[in-house]
XYZ file of C-alpha atoms in Angstrom:
357
model
C 108.844 65.481 164.568
C 106.951 62.206 165.025
C 110.051 60.365 166.233
C 111.049 63.154 168.619
C 107.490 63.255 169.958
C 107.373 59.485 170.515
C 110.744 59.563 172.253
C 109.635 62.403 174.491
C 112.404 64.685 173.223
C 110.028 67.449 172.136
C 106.369 67.990 171.346
C 105.394 67.140 167.773
C 104.466 70.750 166.983
C 107.681 72.078 168.503
C 109.569 69.879 166.059
C 107.405 71.068 163.185
C 107.998 74.657 164.233
C 111.699 74.324 163.391
C 110.567 75.013 159.807
C 109.321 78.391 160.999
C 112.575 79.221 162.761
C 114.645 78.387 159.689
C 112.511 80.708 157.538
C 112.632 83.792 159.774
C 114.022 87.025 158.328
C 114.636 90.297 160.215
C 112.422 93.348 159.624
C 114.267 94.990 156.741
C 113.055 98.138 155.031
C 113.588 98.644 151.307
C 113.158 101.487 148.817
C 109.365 101.026 148.819
C 108.326 99.973 152.323
C 109.410 100.675 155.899
C 109.264 97.451 157.941
C 109.359 97.346 161.730
C 108.574 94.890 164.512
C 106.424 96.475 167.188
C 103.450 95.712 169.430
C 99.776 96.626 169.208
C 97.955 96.158 172.498
C 100.886 94.067 173.795
C 100.705 91.638 170.847
C 103.736 91.481 168.501
C 103.116 92.649 164.952
C 105.256 93.284 161.893
C 104.249 96.631 160.433
C 104.652 97.610 156.764
C 104.345 101.287 155.825
C 104.606 102.444 152.200
C 107.224 105.121 151.582
C 105.574 106.833 148.640
C 103.252 109.757 149.222
C 99.759 108.515 149.998
C 97.883 111.007 147.822
C 95.164 110.931 150.450
C 94.404 108.394 153.157
C 95.695 104.859 152.654
C 94.108 101.430 152.645
C 95.021 98.958 155.392
C 95.214 95.163 155.653
C 95.332 93.363 159.005
C 96.849 89.968 158.131
C 96.902 86.680 160.054
C 99.387 84.006 158.998
C 98.580 80.317 158.647
C 100.153 77.297 160.309
C 97.333 75.429 162.013
C 97.363 77.724 165.062
C 100.599 75.926 165.999
C 103.196 77.102 163.466
C 104.143 80.161 161.451
C 105.347 83.694 162.016
C 104.846 87.078 160.371
C 108.621 87.151 159.992
C 108.848 84.044 157.822
C 110.397 84.784 154.442
C 107.206 83.964 152.532
C 104.891 86.024 154.717
C 107.327 88.923 154.849
C 107.518 88.926 151.048
C 103.735 88.804 150.626
C 103.160 91.576 153.163
C 105.684 93.974 151.649
C 104.286 93.237 148.171
C 100.755 94.042 149.353
C 101.965 97.194 151.093
C 103.819 98.428 148.017
C 101.350 97.413 145.298
C 98.251 98.581 147.186
C 99.986 101.572 148.822
C 98.551 100.102 152.017
C 99.510 99.820 155.658
C 99.866 96.104 156.446
C 99.718 94.831 160.011
C 100.908 91.213 160.134
C 100.094 89.702 163.530
C 102.260 87.328 165.573
C 99.608 85.720 167.721
C 100.567 83.136 170.340
C 100.665 79.502 169.239
C 99.701 76.033 170.459
C 100.733 73.832 172.210
C 101.859 76.515 174.677
C 98.606 78.428 174.164
C 95.197 76.972 173.372
C 91.974 78.379 171.951
C 90.771 81.080 172.419
C 94.210 82.710 172.967
C 95.034 82.876 169.244
C 91.669 84.447 168.478
C 91.958 86.867 171.400
C 95.389 88.045 170.205
C 94.305 88.800 166.644
C 91.043 90.356 167.828
C 92.909 92.558 170.283
C 95.224 93.828 167.539
C 92.374 94.452 165.108
C 90.299 96.308 167.669
C 93.309 98.417 168.679
C 94.126 99.279 165.069
C 90.528 100.268 164.275
C 90.592 103.078 166.835
C 90.264 106.477 165.179
C 93.451 107.799 166.752
C 95.507 104.821 165.523
C 94.094 104.945 162.002
C 94.823 108.664 161.936
C 98.392 108.101 163.162
C 99.087 105.850 160.164
C 97.066 107.946 157.695
C 94.571 105.149 157.101
C 91.115 105.713 155.641
C 88.670 104.209 158.188
C 86.387 103.156 155.324
C 89.129 101.086 153.633
C 90.319 98.531 156.190
C 90.110 94.758 155.755
C 91.130 91.592 157.572
C 92.850 88.799 155.675
C 94.497 85.478 156.346
C 95.433 82.109 154.924
C 94.512 78.668 156.279
C 94.327 78.992 160.087
C 94.798 82.726 159.515
C 91.734 82.679 157.261
C 89.874 81.025 160.116
C 90.948 83.827 162.445
C 90.047 86.524 159.917
C 86.542 85.101 159.487
C 86.104 84.849 163.256
C 87.337 88.414 163.818
C 85.009 89.799 161.153
C 82.060 88.078 162.848
C 83.006 89.156 166.373
C 83.421 92.803 165.376
C 79.737 92.853 164.452
C 78.847 92.241 168.093
C 81.272 94.726 169.656
C 79.638 98.063 170.507
C 83.034 99.604 171.254
C 84.179 99.288 167.637
C 82.796 102.075 165.458
C 84.891 101.419 162.337
C 83.371 98.841 159.988
C 85.493 96.500 157.899
C 85.420 97.137 154.162
C 86.171 93.499 153.303
C 87.482 90.132 154.439
C 89.909 87.976 152.445
C 89.943 84.269 153.298
C 92.600 82.191 151.550
C 91.898 78.429 151.744
C 90.464 78.928 155.237
C 89.692 76.305 157.884
C 86.154 77.148 158.953
C 84.666 74.241 160.880
C 85.764 71.393 163.152
C 82.486 69.455 163.221
C 82.697 67.283 160.121
C 86.238 66.195 159.270
C 85.072 63.713 156.633
C 83.890 66.103 153.937
C 84.452 65.066 150.301
C 87.558 67.287 150.218
C 88.959 65.532 153.298
C 88.381 62.191 151.569
C 89.654 63.195 148.122
C 92.785 64.926 149.422
C 93.565 62.879 152.523
C 97.119 62.196 151.405
C 97.850 65.198 149.201
C 101.038 67.220 149.862
C 101.387 70.207 152.193
C 98.286 69.423 154.272
C 97.133 65.822 154.741
C 93.938 64.910 156.576
C 95.954 63.478 159.466
C 97.923 66.713 159.858
C 94.766 68.850 159.712
C 93.151 66.678 162.391
C 96.288 67.130 164.493
C 96.155 70.907 164.024
C 92.479 71.051 164.989
C 92.931 68.920 168.084
C 96.080 70.743 169.222
C 94.207 74.033 168.942
C 92.076 72.825 171.858
C 94.159 70.271 173.774
C 96.997 67.734 173.665
C 94.606 65.111 175.023
C 94.892 62.248 172.494
C 91.262 61.336 173.190
C 90.050 64.338 171.209
C 92.540 63.706 168.396
C 91.444 60.072 168.087
C 87.762 61.027 168.114
C 88.350 63.671 165.443
C 90.323 61.188 163.332
C 87.316 58.856 163.307
C 84.914 61.820 162.982
C 83.116 60.840 166.193
C 83.740 63.884 168.364
C 80.322 65.617 168.248
C 77.697 64.397 170.699
C 73.975 63.984 170.028
C 73.027 67.146 171.910
C 75.090 69.197 169.423
C 73.904 67.405 166.298
C 71.644 70.349 165.363
C 74.827 72.220 164.389
C 75.412 69.881 161.463
C 72.860 71.880 159.470
C 75.513 74.589 159.100
C 78.055 72.197 157.566
C 75.742 69.886 155.625
C 77.766 69.421 152.452
C 74.970 67.556 150.679
C 73.143 70.884 150.598
C 76.013 73.385 150.493
C 78.390 71.852 147.932
C 77.819 71.902 144.157
C 77.234 68.562 142.461
C 80.701 68.435 140.903
C 82.347 68.593 144.318
C 80.090 65.992 145.898
C 81.121 63.570 143.125
C 80.280 59.988 144.063
C 80.284 60.674 147.797
C 77.085 59.849 149.668
C 76.035 61.950 152.635
C 74.938 60.032 155.713
C 75.820 62.567 158.405
C 78.737 62.185 160.817
C 78.598 59.483 163.468
C 77.914 60.834 166.947
C 80.354 60.592 169.826
C 80.370 60.832 173.607
C 79.141 63.976 175.322
C 82.222 64.308 177.509
C 84.519 65.692 174.822
C 82.463 68.804 174.134
C 82.097 69.384 177.862
C 85.881 69.252 178.374
C 86.813 71.033 175.135
C 83.858 73.184 174.071
C 86.020 75.223 171.710
C 85.321 73.121 168.640
C 81.632 74.057 168.923
C 82.415 77.766 169.286
C 81.884 80.012 166.208
C 85.136 81.797 167.119
C 86.874 78.524 166.187
C 84.305 77.318 163.636
C 82.919 80.412 161.857
C 80.654 78.241 159.699
C 78.501 77.722 162.797
C 77.404 81.369 162.806
C 73.707 82.060 162.308
C 72.364 83.430 159.045
C 71.402 86.600 160.906
C 75.035 87.212 161.803
C 76.372 86.288 158.378
C 74.174 88.762 156.523
C 75.894 91.659 158.304
C 79.377 90.729 157.082
C 81.341 92.847 154.572
C 82.118 91.901 150.962
C 84.194 88.739 150.956
C 86.913 87.176 148.821
C 87.356 83.418 149.285
C 90.062 81.345 147.638
C 89.675 77.569 147.543
C 91.983 75.016 145.956
C 90.823 71.767 144.389
C 93.597 69.630 145.892
C 93.086 70.719 149.482
C 91.365 69.090 152.465
C 89.976 72.540 153.367
C 88.411 73.110 149.945
C 84.857 72.370 151.064
C 85.025 74.639 154.122
C 85.563 77.655 151.882
C 83.002 76.542 149.292
C 80.312 76.043 151.949
C 81.052 79.423 153.534
C 80.811 81.120 150.140
C 77.428 79.474 149.600
C 76.110 80.460 153.027
C 77.316 84.041 152.646
C 75.708 84.384 149.232
C 72.452 82.981 150.586
C 72.640 85.606 153.354
C 73.019 88.381 150.772
C 76.734 89.112 151.251
C 78.676 90.043 148.071
C 81.094 87.139 147.584
C 83.906 86.611 145.104
C 84.774 82.928 145.199
C 87.921 82.027 143.292
C 88.284 78.258 142.967
C 91.697 77.222 141.638
C 91.252 73.794 140.061
C 94.992 73.239 139.616
C 96.092 74.420 143.074
C 96.832 72.884 146.457
C 96.843 74.109 150.035
C 99.393 76.842 150.666
C 99.850 77.684 146.997
C 100.141 81.438 147.600
C 103.428 80.844 149.411
C 105.053 79.437 146.273
C 106.086 82.737 144.717
C 109.734 82.820 145.818
C 112.758 80.944 144.526
C 113.466 78.028 144.908
C 109.800 77.098 145.507
C 108.333 79.281 142.791
C 105.297 78.143 140.817
C 103.175 79.853 138.184
C 100.012 78.888 140.087
C 101.286 80.721 143.170
C 101.866 83.931 141.207
C 98.476 83.655 139.507
C 96.608 83.231 142.786
C 98.531 86.043 144.488
C 97.757 88.435 141.632
C 94.085 87.412 141.626
C 93.429 88.398 145.223
C 95.632 91.503 145.185
C 93.821 92.661 142.021
C 90.533 92.129 143.866
C 91.838 94.242 146.741
C 92.842 97.032 144.356
C 89.272 97.183 143.092
C 87.363 96.518 146.305
C 89.377 98.010 149.186
């Protein structure tokens, strides 16, 4: 991808997205679940409907895949497997959303797509059509999808048109802030597999623009100007991380950058892109939350800080920290990339859903 990008053959993310294409599987029903590709509010979704009798109204999960807002698809083998497993084991309707991706589409398009689907699905007539209990609906997502799930849950609180309240939100190793990209987890795991610091910086910058100026500023952690420095209180890891995660790292606060970047690309200061920037008043209205973080992951501290802020706001939080896991671990439950840690993590959050949704 890097070589093709440098040669001008294709954009870096278009090259990376070949992984997605190779993993796509058609919507195939089985003895337990009916699977179809359709659209909700003109946004493509893959829909999973359990075949067994509901025995009353069903649960529902609206799921957003990961991939740094640039990659991924609900039809990838791993996501398809996870969605049909959730549908069957929870006897739940699962709506897996195919939101538009960067670099063709920038923030807030991805957020607007997933929000549009969620709002459409939460209508009484739609829930009734799929025999869904309006008191048992959640949003969920992994990585960039966890970012979108957190943002959707927050935005729904402000929407007077939405009468149905979410029962829960499930955030699997979510990306939750683009202000400080030099957290202890970014330092400790800068070169760990699956998601390096350089790749995460590239994902963040591509979410907003292909302008290399923003990417370079983010790489040096000098992209927030002085007039926005008050926002650092929401991502101050010296206050929000436990001692064992701060380790020997000293907090000095990020270096400040030029004002022009935020004026050209204000998205990285927007709570719809950085849910950790939400006020305490907004956070305290959120539903019960499940957060998974992995020790060997640049995004570890985002999830830990969000769990701390939610708890402080009075939100019931289950924070599962997997000390032996890495970013993307839940995808490693299929041969030939099958790991015990992937199965353990998958069972942990589906068991939580069985009890709390």
